[in-house]
Short mmCIF file of C-alpha atoms in Angstrom, two decimals:
data_model
loop_
_atom_site.label_atom_id
_atom_site.label_comp_id
_atom_site.label_asym_id
_atom_site.label_seq_id
_atom_site.Cartn_x
_atom_site.Cartn_y
_atom_site.Cartn_z
CA UNK D 8 0.00 0.00 0.00
CA UNK D 9 2.80 2.42 0.90
CA UNK D 10 4.60 1.55 -2.34
CA UNK D 11 1.40 2.19 -4.29
CA UNK D 12 0.96 5.61 -2.67
CA UNK D 13 4.61 6.42 -3.34
CA UNK D 14 4.15 5.41 -6.99
CA UNK D 15 1.13 7.71 -7.25
CA UNK D 16 3.22 10.54 -5.77
CA UNK D 17 5.95 9.84 -8.36
CA UNK D 18 3.41 9.96 -11.19
CA UNK D 19 1.99 13.21 -9.82
CA UNK D 20 5.48 14.65 -9.72
CA UNK D 21 6.13 13.54 -13.31
CA UNK D 22 2.89 15.13 -14.47
CA UNK D 23 3.85 18.43 -12.79
CA UNK D 24 7.30 18.25 -14.39
CA UNK D 25 5.81 17.69 -17.86
CA UNK D 26 3.27 20.48 -17.31
CA UNK D 27 6.08 22.74 -16.14
CA UNK D 28 8.19 22.00 -19.20
CA UNK D 29 5.28 22.64 -21.54
CA UNK D 30 4.41 25.91 -19.88
CA UNK D 31 7.97 27.28 -20.20
CA UNK D 32 8.68 25.86 -23.68
CA UNK D 33 9.42 28.19 -26.52
CA UNK D 34 6.28 28.49 -28.62
CA UNK D 35 8.03 27.21 -31.72
CA UNK D 36 9.29 24.10 -29.94
CA UNK D 37 5.73 23.23 -28.95
CA UNK D 38 4.01 24.28 -32.14
CA UNK D 39 6.07 22.37 -34.69
CA UNK D 40 5.36 18.83 -33.44
CA UNK D 41 1.72 19.67 -32.76
CA UNK D 42 1.40 21.07 -36.29
CA UNK D 43 2.95 17.97 -37.83
CA UNK D 44 0.66 15.67 -35.84
CA UNK D 45 -2.38 17.70 -36.89
CA UNK D 46 -1.35 17.55 -40.55
CA UNK D 47 -0.64 13.83 -40.31
CA UNK D 48 -4.16 13.12 -39.05
CA UNK D 49 -6.35 15.78 -40.62
CA UNK D 50 -4.80 16.97 -43.88
CA UNK D 51 -7.48 15.22 -45.96
CA UNK D 52 -8.28 12.02 -47.79
CA UNK D 53 -6.53 12.55 -51.13
CA UNK D 54 -3.82 9.90 -51.36
CA UNK D 55 -1.55 12.13 -53.47
CA UNK D 56 -1.53 14.61 -50.61
CA UNK D 57 -1.51 12.25 -47.64
CA UNK D 58 1.48 10.37 -49.02
CA UNK D 59 4.03 13.23 -49.33
CA UNK D 60 2.64 15.15 -46.34
CA UNK D 61 2.72 11.98 -44.25
CA UNK D 62 6.35 11.32 -45.19
CA UNK D 63 7.38 14.91 -44.47
CA UNK D 64 5.53 14.99 -41.14
CA UNK D 65 7.09 11.74 -39.98
CA UNK D 66 10.55 12.94 -41.04
CA UNK D 67 9.93 16.21 -39.22
CA UNK D 68 8.86 14.44 -36.02
CA UNK D 69 11.87 12.15 -36.05
CA UNK D 70 14.57 14.54 -37.37
CA UNK D 71 13.62 17.81 -35.68
CA UNK D 72 16.40 19.95 -37.27
CA UNK D 73 14.78 19.74 -40.72
CA UNK D 74 11.70 21.50 -39.38
CA UNK D 75 13.84 24.61 -38.92
CA UNK D 76 14.57 24.74 -42.66
CA UNK D 77 12.48 26.86 -45.00
CA UNK D 78 12.50 24.19 -47.73
CA UNK D 79 10.67 21.76 -45.41
CA UNK D 80 7.67 24.07 -44.99
CA UNK D 81 7.92 25.24 -48.60
CA UNK D 82 7.58 21.63 -49.78
CA UNK D 83 4.55 21.12 -47.53
CA UNK D 84 3.03 24.33 -48.88
CA UNK D 85 3.59 23.22 -52.50
CA UNK D 86 1.97 19.83 -51.97
CA UNK D 87 -1.00 21.39 -50.21
CA UNK D 88 -1.50 24.14 -52.78
CA UNK D 89 -1.34 21.72 -55.73
CA UNK D 90 -3.91 19.38 -54.16
CA UNK D 91 -6.17 22.08 -52.75
CA UNK D 92 -6.27 24.01 -56.02
CA UNK D 93 -7.68 20.96 -57.81
CA UNK D 94 -10.16 20.09 -55.08
CA UNK D 95 -11.03 23.48 -53.60
CA UNK D 96 -14.76 22.77 -53.75
CA UNK D 97 -14.47 19.80 -51.38
CA UNK D 98 -12.24 21.42 -48.74
CA UNK D 99 -13.38 22.25 -45.25
CA UNK D 100 -12.37 25.49 -43.52
CA UNK D 101 -9.76 23.83 -41.32
CA UNK D 102 -7.86 22.69 -44.42
CA UNK D 103 -7.67 26.28 -45.64
CA UNK D 104 -6.47 27.34 -42.18
CA UNK D 105 -3.81 24.60 -42.24
CA UNK D 106 -2.59 25.90 -45.59
CA UNK D 107 -2.34 29.50 -44.32
CA UNK D 108 -0.47 28.23 -41.27
CA UNK D 109 1.99 26.31 -43.47
CA UNK D 110 2.56 29.47 -45.52
CA UNK D 111 3.12 31.36 -42.26
CA UNK D 112 5.75 28.83 -41.13
CA UNK D 113 7.43 28.95 -44.54
CA UNK D 114 7.68 32.74 -44.31
CA UNK D 115 8.83 32.46 -40.68
CA UNK D 116 12.01 30.60 -41.58
CA UNK D 117 12.95 33.19 -44.19
CA UNK D 118 12.78 35.96 -41.58
CA UNK D 119 15.79 36.47 -39.23
CA UNK D 120 15.77 34.15 -36.23
CA UNK D 121 15.49 36.92 -33.65
CA UNK D 122 12.06 37.83 -35.04
CA UNK D 123 10.63 34.32 -35.02
CA UNK D 124 8.67 34.46 -31.77
CA UNK D 125 7.23 37.88 -32.64
CA UNK D 126 6.25 36.67 -36.13
CA UNK D 127 4.60 33.55 -34.74
CA UNK D 128 2.60 35.68 -32.31
CA UNK D 129 1.42 38.07 -35.04
CA UNK D 130 0.37 35.27 -37.35
CA UNK D 131 -1.35 33.33 -34.58
CA UNK D 132 -3.29 36.39 -33.50
CA UNK D 133 -4.28 37.56 -36.98
CA UNK D 134 -5.29 34.14 -38.29
CA UNK D 135 -7.49 33.52 -35.23
CA UNK D 136 -8.98 37.00 -35.44
CA UNK D 137 -9.62 36.78 -39.18
CA UNK D 138 -11.30 33.38 -39.24
CA UNK D 139 -13.45 34.22 -36.21
CA UNK D 140 -14.41 37.58 -37.72
CA UNK D 141 -15.45 35.90 -40.96
CA UNK D 142 -17.40 33.21 -39.13
CA UNK D 143 -19.17 35.94 -37.13
CA UNK D 144 -20.00 37.98 -40.24
CA UNK D 145 -21.49 34.98 -42.06
CA UNK D 146 -23.67 34.16 -39.07
CA UNK D 147 -24.68 37.71 -38.20
CA UNK D 148 -25.56 38.44 -41.82
CA UNK D 149 -27.86 35.44 -42.21
CA UNK D 150 -31.45 35.87 -41.00
CA UNK D 151 -31.92 32.12 -41.20
CA UNK D 152 -29.13 31.72 -38.65
CA UNK D 153 -30.23 34.52 -36.31
CA UNK D 154 -33.77 33.19 -35.98
CA UNK D 155 -32.42 29.83 -34.79
CA UNK D 156 -33.36 27.89 -37.90
CA UNK D 157 -29.84 26.67 -38.63
CA UNK D 158 -29.13 25.15 -35.21
CA UNK D 159 -32.69 23.87 -34.87
CA UNK D 160 -32.40 22.09 -38.20
CA UNK D 161 -28.93 20.76 -37.32
CA UNK D 162 -30.08 19.45 -33.95
CA UNK D 163 -33.07 17.75 -35.60
CA UNK D 164 -31.24 16.11 -38.47
CA UNK D 165 -27.44 15.87 -38.07
CA UNK D 166 -26.52 12.39 -36.85
CA UNK D 167 -23.38 13.80 -35.15
CA UNK D 168 -25.65 15.77 -32.82
CA UNK D 169 -28.09 12.92 -32.23
CA UNK D 170 -27.04 12.08 -28.68
CA UNK D 171 -26.59 15.74 -27.76
CA UNK D 172 -30.10 16.55 -29.05
CA UNK D 173 -31.56 13.55 -27.24
CA UNK D 174 -29.80 14.33 -23.93
CA UNK D 175 -30.24 18.10 -23.80
CA UNK D 176 -33.14 18.69 -26.20
CA UNK D 177 -35.32 15.88 -24.91
CA UNK D 178 -36.20 14.65 -28.37
CA UNK D 179 -36.67 10.95 -29.01
CA UNK D 180 -34.06 9.28 -31.20
CA UNK D 181 -36.87 7.80 -33.30
CA UNK D 182 -38.02 11.36 -34.12
CA UNK D 183 -34.49 12.27 -35.19
CA UNK D 184 -34.37 9.20 -37.41
CA UNK D 185 -37.74 10.21 -38.91
CA UNK D 186 -36.37 13.67 -39.68
CA UNK D 187 -33.39 12.20 -41.48
CA UNK D 188 -35.71 9.87 -43.41
CA UNK D 189 -37.79 12.90 -44.43
CA UNK D 190 -34.70 14.49 -45.96
CA UNK D 191 -33.78 11.25 -47.73
CA UNK D 192 -37.33 11.02 -49.14
CA UNK D 193 -37.22 14.63 -50.24
CA UNK D 194 -33.97 14.05 -52.12
CA UNK D 195 -34.84 10.70 -53.67
CA UNK D 196 -38.60 11.10 -53.92
CA UNK D 197 -38.40 11.71 -57.65
CA UNK D 198 -36.99 8.17 -58.04
CA UNK D 199 -39.78 6.49 -56.10
CA UNK D 200 -42.55 8.51 -57.66
CA UNK D 201 -43.52 10.04 -54.31
CA UNK D 202 -41.78 13.36 -54.75
CA UNK D 203 -42.63 15.81 -52.01
CA UNK D 204 -41.47 19.36 -51.88
CA UNK D 205 -42.47 20.13 -48.32
CA UNK D 206 -42.26 18.28 -45.01
CA UNK D 207 -42.99 19.20 -41.42
CA UNK D 208 -40.17 18.19 -39.05
CA UNK D 209 -40.42 16.43 -35.67
CA UNK D 210 -39.35 18.69 -32.83
CA UNK D 211 -40.23 20.01 -29.38
CA UNK D 212 -39.97 23.19 -27.31
CA UNK D 213 -36.81 22.13 -25.46
CA UNK D 214 -34.99 21.60 -28.72
CA UNK D 215 -36.09 25.00 -29.99
CA UNK D 216 -34.80 26.65 -26.81
CA UNK D 217 -31.52 24.76 -27.09
CA UNK D 218 -31.21 25.90 -30.70
CA UNK D 219 -31.70 29.54 -29.69
CA UNK D 220 -29.13 29.18 -26.92
CA UNK D 221 -26.51 27.65 -29.27
CA UNK D 222 -27.26 30.29 -31.90
CA UNK D 223 -26.49 33.22 -29.63
CA UNK D 224 -23.73 31.57 -27.62
CA UNK D 225 -21.78 30.76 -30.80
CA UNK D 226 -22.36 34.20 -32.30
CA UNK D 227 -21.33 36.06 -29.15
CA UNK D 228 -18.21 34.04 -28.42
CA UNK D 229 -16.98 34.12 -32.02
CA UNK D 230 -17.57 37.86 -32.20
CA UNK D 231 -15.86 38.38 -28.86
CA UNK D 232 -12.79 36.37 -29.92
CA UNK D 233 -12.59 38.30 -33.21
CA UNK D 234 -12.69 41.67 -31.39
CA UNK D 235 -10.27 40.64 -28.63
CA UNK D 236 -7.71 39.27 -31.07
CA UNK D 237 -7.75 42.43 -33.18
CA UNK D 238 -7.62 44.90 -30.25
CA UNK D 239 -4.23 46.40 -29.23
CA UNK D 240 -2.38 44.22 -26.76
CA UNK D 241 -3.09 45.52 -23.26
CA UNK D 242 -2.58 43.15 -20.32
CA UNK D 243 -6.29 42.72 -19.63
CA UNK D 244 -7.07 42.13 -23.32
CA UNK D 245 -4.38 39.43 -23.46
CA UNK D 246 -5.91 37.66 -20.49
CA UNK D 247 -9.52 37.87 -21.76
CA UNK D 248 -8.55 36.85 -25.27
CA UNK D 249 -6.90 33.64 -24.11
CA UNK D 250 -9.76 32.77 -21.79
CA UNK D 251 -12.27 33.36 -24.59
CA UNK D 252 -10.41 31.09 -27.01
CA UNK D 253 -9.95 28.38 -24.41
CA UNK D 254 -13.63 28.47 -23.46
CA UNK D 255 -14.57 28.37 -27.14
CA UNK D 256 -12.37 25.30 -27.73
CA UNK D 257 -13.52 23.57 -24.55
CA UNK D 258 -17.24 24.05 -25.24
CA UNK D 259 -17.76 24.19 -29.00
CA UNK D 260 -15.82 21.09 -29.88
CA UNK D 261 -17.55 18.97 -27.28
CA UNK D 262 -20.63 19.36 -29.49
CA UNK D 263 -19.25 19.91 -33.01
CA UNK D 264 -16.36 17.46 -32.99
CA UNK D 265 -14.33 19.01 -35.79
CA UNK D 266 -11.03 17.99 -34.22
CA UNK D 267 -8.81 19.23 -37.07
CA UNK D 268 -10.13 22.78 -36.71
CA UNK D 269 -9.95 22.63 -32.91
CA UNK D 270 -6.34 21.46 -32.95
CA UNK D 271 -5.33 24.12 -35.48
CA UNK D 272 -6.97 26.84 -33.33
CA UNK D 273 -5.16 25.63 -30.21
CA UNK D 274 -1.83 25.67 -32.10
CA UNK D 275 -2.52 29.27 -33.15
CA UNK D 276 -3.44 30.01 -29.54
CA UNK D 277 -0.05 28.74 -28.36
CA UNK D 278 1.68 30.70 -31.15
CA UNK D 279 0.34 34.03 -29.87
CA UNK D 280 1.13 33.40 -26.19
CA UNK D 281 3.67 35.74 -24.62
CA UNK D 282 6.65 34.04 -22.89
CA UNK D 283 5.24 34.92 -19.45
CA UNK D 284 1.81 33.39 -20.24
CA UNK D 285 2.83 29.95 -19.00
CA UNK D 286 -0.62 28.94 -17.73
CA UNK D 287 -2.33 29.77 -21.00
CA UNK D 288 0.30 27.90 -22.99
CA UNK D 289 -0.37 24.86 -20.82
CA UNK D 290 -4.12 25.49 -21.10
CA UNK D 291 -4.06 25.38 -24.89
CA UNK D 292 -2.04 22.17 -24.78
CA UNK D 293 -4.51 20.59 -22.34
CA UNK D 294 -7.49 21.56 -24.51
CA UNK D 295 -5.58 20.10 -27.46
CA UNK D 296 -5.41 16.82 -25.52
CA UNK D 297 -9.03 17.13 -24.42
CA UNK D 298 -10.13 17.01 -28.08
CA UNK D 299 -8.99 13.41 -28.10
CA UNK D 300 -11.41 12.70 -25.26
CA UNK D 301 -14.18 14.33 -27.27
CA UNK D 302 -13.58 11.80 -30.06
CA UNK D 303 -14.93 9.16 -27.68
CA UNK D 304 -18.70 8.70 -27.86
CA UNK D 305 -19.16 10.82 -24.75
CA UNK D 306 -22.85 11.52 -25.21
CA UNK D 307 -23.46 7.85 -26.07
CA UNK D 308 -21.84 6.84 -22.79
CA UNK D 309 -23.72 9.44 -20.77
CA UNK D 310 -26.97 8.45 -22.47
CA UNK D 311 -26.35 4.76 -21.73
CA UNK D 312 -25.46 5.53 -18.13
CA UNK D 313 -28.63 7.54 -17.68
CA UNK D 314 -30.71 4.73 -19.22
CA UNK D 315 -29.05 2.29 -16.85
CA UNK D 316 -30.06 4.26 -13.80
CA UNK D 317 -33.55 4.71 -15.13
CA UNK D 318 -33.46 8.34 -16.26
CA UNK Z 29 14.73 49.63 -45.26
CA UNK Z 30 13.91 47.22 -48.08
CA UNK Z 31 14.72 44.35 -45.75
CA UNK Z 32 12.16 45.64 -43.24
CA UNK Z 33 9.52 45.99 -45.89
CA UNK Z 34 10.26 42.50 -47.19
CA UNK Z 35 10.03 41.03 -43.69
CA UNK Z 36 6.74 42.86 -43.09
CA UNK Z 37 5.39 41.42 -46.32
CA UNK Z 38 6.36 37.90 -45.19
CA UNK Z 39 4.78 38.40 -41.76
CA UNK Z 40 1.42 39.61 -43.06
CA UNK Z 41 1.21 37.55 -46.27
CA UNK Z 42 -0.66 34.55 -44.78
CA UNK Z 43 -3.43 36.71 -43.32
CA UNK Z 44 -3.61 38.75 -46.53
CA UNK Z 45 -4.05 35.54 -48.53
CA UNK Z 46 -6.80 34.41 -46.13
CA UNK Z 47 -8.65 37.69 -46.63
CA UNK Z 48 -8.28 37.62 -50.42
CA UNK Z 49 -9.54 34.03 -50.65
CA UNK Z 50 -12.45 34.86 -48.33
CA UNK Z 51 -13.35 37.91 -50.44
CA UNK Z 52 -13.37 35.81 -53.62
CA UNK Z 53 -15.53 33.25 -51.85
CA UNK Z 54 -18.00 35.91 -50.71
CA UNK Z 55 -18.26 37.20 -54.26
CA UNK Z 56 -18.91 33.71 -55.59
CA UNK Z 57 -21.54 33.03 -52.93
CA UNK Z 58 -23.47 36.18 -53.84
CA UNK Z 59 -23.06 35.95 -57.59
CA UNK Z 60 -22.55 32.32 -58.48
CA UNK Z 61 -24.54 30.51 -55.79
CA UNK Z 62 -21.45 28.90 -54.28
CA UNK Z 63 -22.36 27.15 -51.04
CA UNK Z 64 -21.14 29.30 -48.11
CA UNK Z 65 -19.75 26.12 -46.51
CA UNK Z 66 -17.01 25.86 -49.14
CA UNK Z 67 -14.41 28.06 -50.73
CA UNK Z 68 -12.47 29.23 -47.68
CA UNK Z 69 -14.82 31.90 -46.41
CA UNK Z 70 -15.40 30.32 -42.97
CA UNK Z 71 -19.14 30.26 -43.56
CA UNK Z 72 -19.60 26.72 -42.26
CA UNK Z 73 -22.22 26.33 -39.55
CA UNK Z 74 -23.89 29.60 -40.53
CA UNK Z 75 -26.46 28.23 -42.95
CA UNK Z 76 -28.30 25.07 -43.92
CA UNK Z 77 -27.21 25.68 -47.54
CA UNK Z 78 -24.33 23.18 -47.53
CA UNK Z 79 -23.51 21.12 -50.65
CA UNK Z 80 -25.23 18.17 -48.95
CA UNK Z 81 -28.46 20.22 -48.84
CA UNK Z 82 -28.42 20.36 -52.61
CA UNK Z 83 -29.12 17.45 -54.90
CA UNK Z 84 -29.57 16.56 -58.54
CA UNK Z 85 -32.72 14.95 -59.89
CA UNK Z 86 -31.92 13.16 -63.16
CA UNK Z 87 -34.24 11.93 -65.90
CA UNK Z 88 -33.81 10.18 -69.22
CA UNK Z 89 -35.73 11.85 -72.01
CA UNK Z 90 -37.50 9.20 -74.07
CA UNK Z 91 -40.19 9.51 -76.70
CA UNK Z 92 -43.08 9.14 -74.28
CA UNK Z 93 -41.88 10.06 -70.85
CA UNK Z 94 -39.17 11.23 -68.47
CA UNK Z 95 -37.60 8.22 -66.77
CA UNK Z 96 -36.10 9.04 -63.34
CA UNK Z 97 -32.50 7.95 -62.76
CA UNK Z 98 -29.97 8.19 -59.97
CA UNK Z 99 -26.72 9.95 -60.91
CA UNK Z 100 -24.20 7.10 -61.46
CA UNK Z 101 -21.48 6.75 -58.83
CA UNK Z 102 -18.73 7.26 -61.40
CA UNK Z 103 -19.83 10.90 -61.70
CA UNK Z 104 -19.60 11.50 -57.96
CA UNK Z 105 -16.91 14.18 -58.38
CA UNK Z 106 -18.96 16.13 -60.93
CA UNK Z 107 -22.08 15.64 -58.80
CA UNK Z 108 -20.35 17.20 -55.79
CA UNK Z 109 -19.00 20.05 -57.91
CA UNK Z 110 -22.42 20.89 -59.34
CA UNK Z 111 -24.02 20.81 -55.89
CA UNK Z 112 -21.29 23.07 -54.47
CA UNK Z 113 -21.27 25.55 -57.34
CA UNK Z 114 -24.34 25.02 -59.54
CA UNK Z 115 -23.98 26.53 -62.98
CA UNK Z 116 -25.44 25.78 -66.41
CA UNK Z 117 -21.95 24.96 -67.69
CA UNK Z 118 -21.15 22.40 -65.03
CA UNK Z 119 -24.64 20.87 -65.20
CA UNK Z 120 -24.38 20.65 -68.99
CA UNK Z 121 -20.97 18.96 -68.65
CA UNK Z 122 -22.47 16.32 -66.36
CA UNK Z 123 -25.47 15.78 -68.63
CA UNK Z 124 -23.22 15.45 -71.68
CA UNK Z 125 -21.23 12.72 -69.92
CA UNK Z 126 -24.42 10.85 -69.03
CA UNK Z 127 -26.35 11.16 -72.28
CA UNK Z 128 -24.22 8.83 -74.50
CA UNK Z 129 -24.27 5.99 -71.92
CA UNK Z 130 -26.26 2.82 -72.50
CA UNK Z 131 -29.24 2.93 -70.15
CA UNK Z 132 -31.16 -0.19 -69.19
CA UNK Z 133 -34.16 -1.10 -67.13
CA UNK Z 134 -34.17 -4.24 -65.06
CA UNK Z 135 -36.84 -6.21 -63.23
CA UNK Z 136 -36.80 -5.35 -59.53
CA UNK Z 137 -35.86 -8.93 -58.49
CA UNK Z 138 -32.64 -8.64 -60.50
CA UNK Z 139 -31.91 -5.37 -58.72
CA UNK Z 140 -32.41 -7.04 -55.33
CA UNK Z 141 -35.85 -5.54 -54.80
CA UNK Z 142 -39.21 -7.14 -54.00
CA UNK Z 143 -41.27 -7.54 -57.21
CA UNK Z 144 -44.36 -6.21 -55.40
CA UNK Z 145 -42.71 -2.86 -55.39
CA UNK Z 146 -41.43 -2.68 -51.82
CA UNK Z 147 -37.89 -3.25 -50.61
CA UNK Z 148 -37.56 -6.18 -48.17
CA UNK Z 149 -36.84 -3.68 -45.39
CA UNK Z 150 -40.25 -2.12 -45.94
CA UNK Z 151 -38.92 1.12 -47.36
CA UNK Z 152 -41.13 3.13 -49.73
CA UNK Z 153 -42.22 1.43 -52.91
CA UNK Z 154 -40.22 1.85 -56.09
CA UNK Z 155 -41.39 1.70 -59.71
CA UNK Z 156 -41.50 -1.82 -61.12
CA UNK Z 157 -38.61 -1.04 -63.40
CA UNK Z 158 -35.79 1.35 -62.63
CA UNK Z 159 -33.35 2.68 -65.20
CA UNK Z 160 -29.61 2.69 -64.67
CA UNK Z 161 -26.46 3.07 -66.73
CA UNK Z 162 -24.70 -0.04 -67.95
CA UNK Z 163 -21.20 -0.03 -66.49
CA UNK Z 164 -18.27 -0.10 -68.92
CA UNK Z 165 -17.07 -3.46 -67.61
CA UNK Z 166 -20.55 -5.00 -67.50
CA UNK Z 167 -22.20 -7.40 -69.95
CA UNK Z 168 -25.75 -6.63 -70.98
CA UNK Z 169 -27.98 -8.49 -68.44
CA UNK Z 170 -30.21 -11.03 -70.16
CA UNK Z 171 -33.42 -9.79 -68.52
CA UNK Z 172 -32.75 -6.09 -69.04
CA UNK Z 173 -34.22 -3.82 -71.67
CA UNK Z 174 -32.36 -1.03 -73.31
CA UNK Z 175 -33.93 2.40 -72.87
CA UNK Z 176 -34.24 4.40 -76.05
CA UNK Z 177 -32.77 7.66 -74.84
CA UNK Z 178 -33.20 10.94 -76.68
CA UNK Z 179 -31.42 12.97 -74.04
CA UNK Z 180 -30.88 13.69 -70.36
CA UNK Z 181 -32.77 16.16 -68.18
CA UNK Z 182 -31.07 17.29 -64.97
CA UNK Z 183 -32.42 19.51 -62.22
CA UNK Z 184 -30.46 20.94 -59.28
CA UNK Z 185 -32.57 21.35 -56.15
CA UNK Z 186 -31.84 22.60 -52.67
CA UNK Z 187 -33.88 22.38 -49.51
CA UNK Z 188 -34.49 25.21 -47.08
CA UNK Z 189 -35.85 25.19 -43.55
CA UNK Z 190 -37.55 27.84 -41.47
CA UNK Z 191 -38.13 27.59 -37.73
CA UNK Z 192 -41.13 29.92 -38.09
CA UNK Z 193 -43.26 27.33 -39.85
CA UNK Z 194 -41.11 24.24 -39.15
CA UNK Z 195 -41.22 23.33 -42.82
CA UNK Z 196 -38.52 21.68 -44.87
CA UNK Z 197 -39.06 22.95 -48.39
CA UNK Z 198 -37.33 22.05 -51.64
CA UNK Z 199 -36.74 24.58 -54.38
CA UNK Z 200 -35.37 24.14 -57.85
CA UNK Z 201 -32.12 25.99 -58.59
CA UNK Z 202 -31.41 25.27 -62.27
CA UNK Z 203 -32.26 22.66 -64.88
CA UNK Z 204 -31.00 21.59 -68.27
CA UNK Z 205 -31.88 19.30 -71.17
CA UNK Z 206 -29.11 17.78 -73.24
CA UNK Z 207 -29.74 15.72 -76.34
CA UNK Z 208 -27.89 12.51 -76.95
#
């Protein structure tokens, strides 16, 4: 028993040591491996991109010195541009963000070494601010978003939100399945001769309220992050901006599990941390790790547990 | 001095590229009906109008009727492109690829369907005969009939939803007829 307790103390000490090292690491030393891991896992499904990017990322993880060379990032940029140009209409936003980040790292290693940390910080801040500002503008400018229709529809029909809708919106899974069937019938109705152009969806008041909450929460936090990351860097702004981004990552991606985007945002978050912001650097890394937990069927497990205890 | 300017260019280039791409995307959304979910404008999760909310209804033009068809899998790439950025040119390109194909109708039992018109799983009934394209590596099935095709008619549709009336509604975007 004493040995077990001592072992636990040793593990606790190790964890604190690792956390300490992460919090005092140079941003670049933390960002490069995280970037390569993100690219390795989320660059996309085209084999002619995955192959060279995979090789480069593995080489970069194993032989760290090559990641300090401009040609390494330039090669990555070239492969990504040539693939993305052909397939632009299939790309998700996080793939565009990955490309801009690769361009930023290519440019970084052309600039004199003494300006690297400052350049990383500027790019991290501006890329976060720009993508959040654009996301805010698209949402704020769409009446169909502001009235809750988008999130209501998503909660009623998107299978990725099924357990979340069931747990927090109180809608039966059979109703969600019916909604998805309605969409399938709408799209393929012309084949079966039962074409319908209108359908009423299955919903309830709780789901509508949840949709309104998500609508405004997302709009406010994205707008807040955009403003905070573009404002001049006063101490209080720095603190609020990091909290806002961490809260955004922690909450949003527990529901919309777009891990590639989440990881890229956390990397940018680390990039813009000042050297003295040790806790935030660690915070971004921990949220980065937390995304892995979110890949587990969390809501499935919670739902099953609740069913087990009769709720 | 020039070195400073060059370094400044390198520092701000990635964000500048992001903004330029986003501006082009916004233009294409307003003028060319590009789906806001694509094109690098960060418009995902702002609208229902994703490429998956758009679909193509295809028909074979014969002498007497329009025969409904599913878009063959081999045109998946073009299908996705048309749904993302619907235009008469891209729709015509897809139709022109489909029109020269050999189209056949098969009895439902050959297609794995219940002859009474319902799928074994109880899904909605289907017409007794359904048309499809003969694959390039496929021999003509003995119980199939060739469809005498004069052309292909394609329609791009999208669905919209409003919380106000809780209605999912489909609307036609564009359509085209292409002769064989």
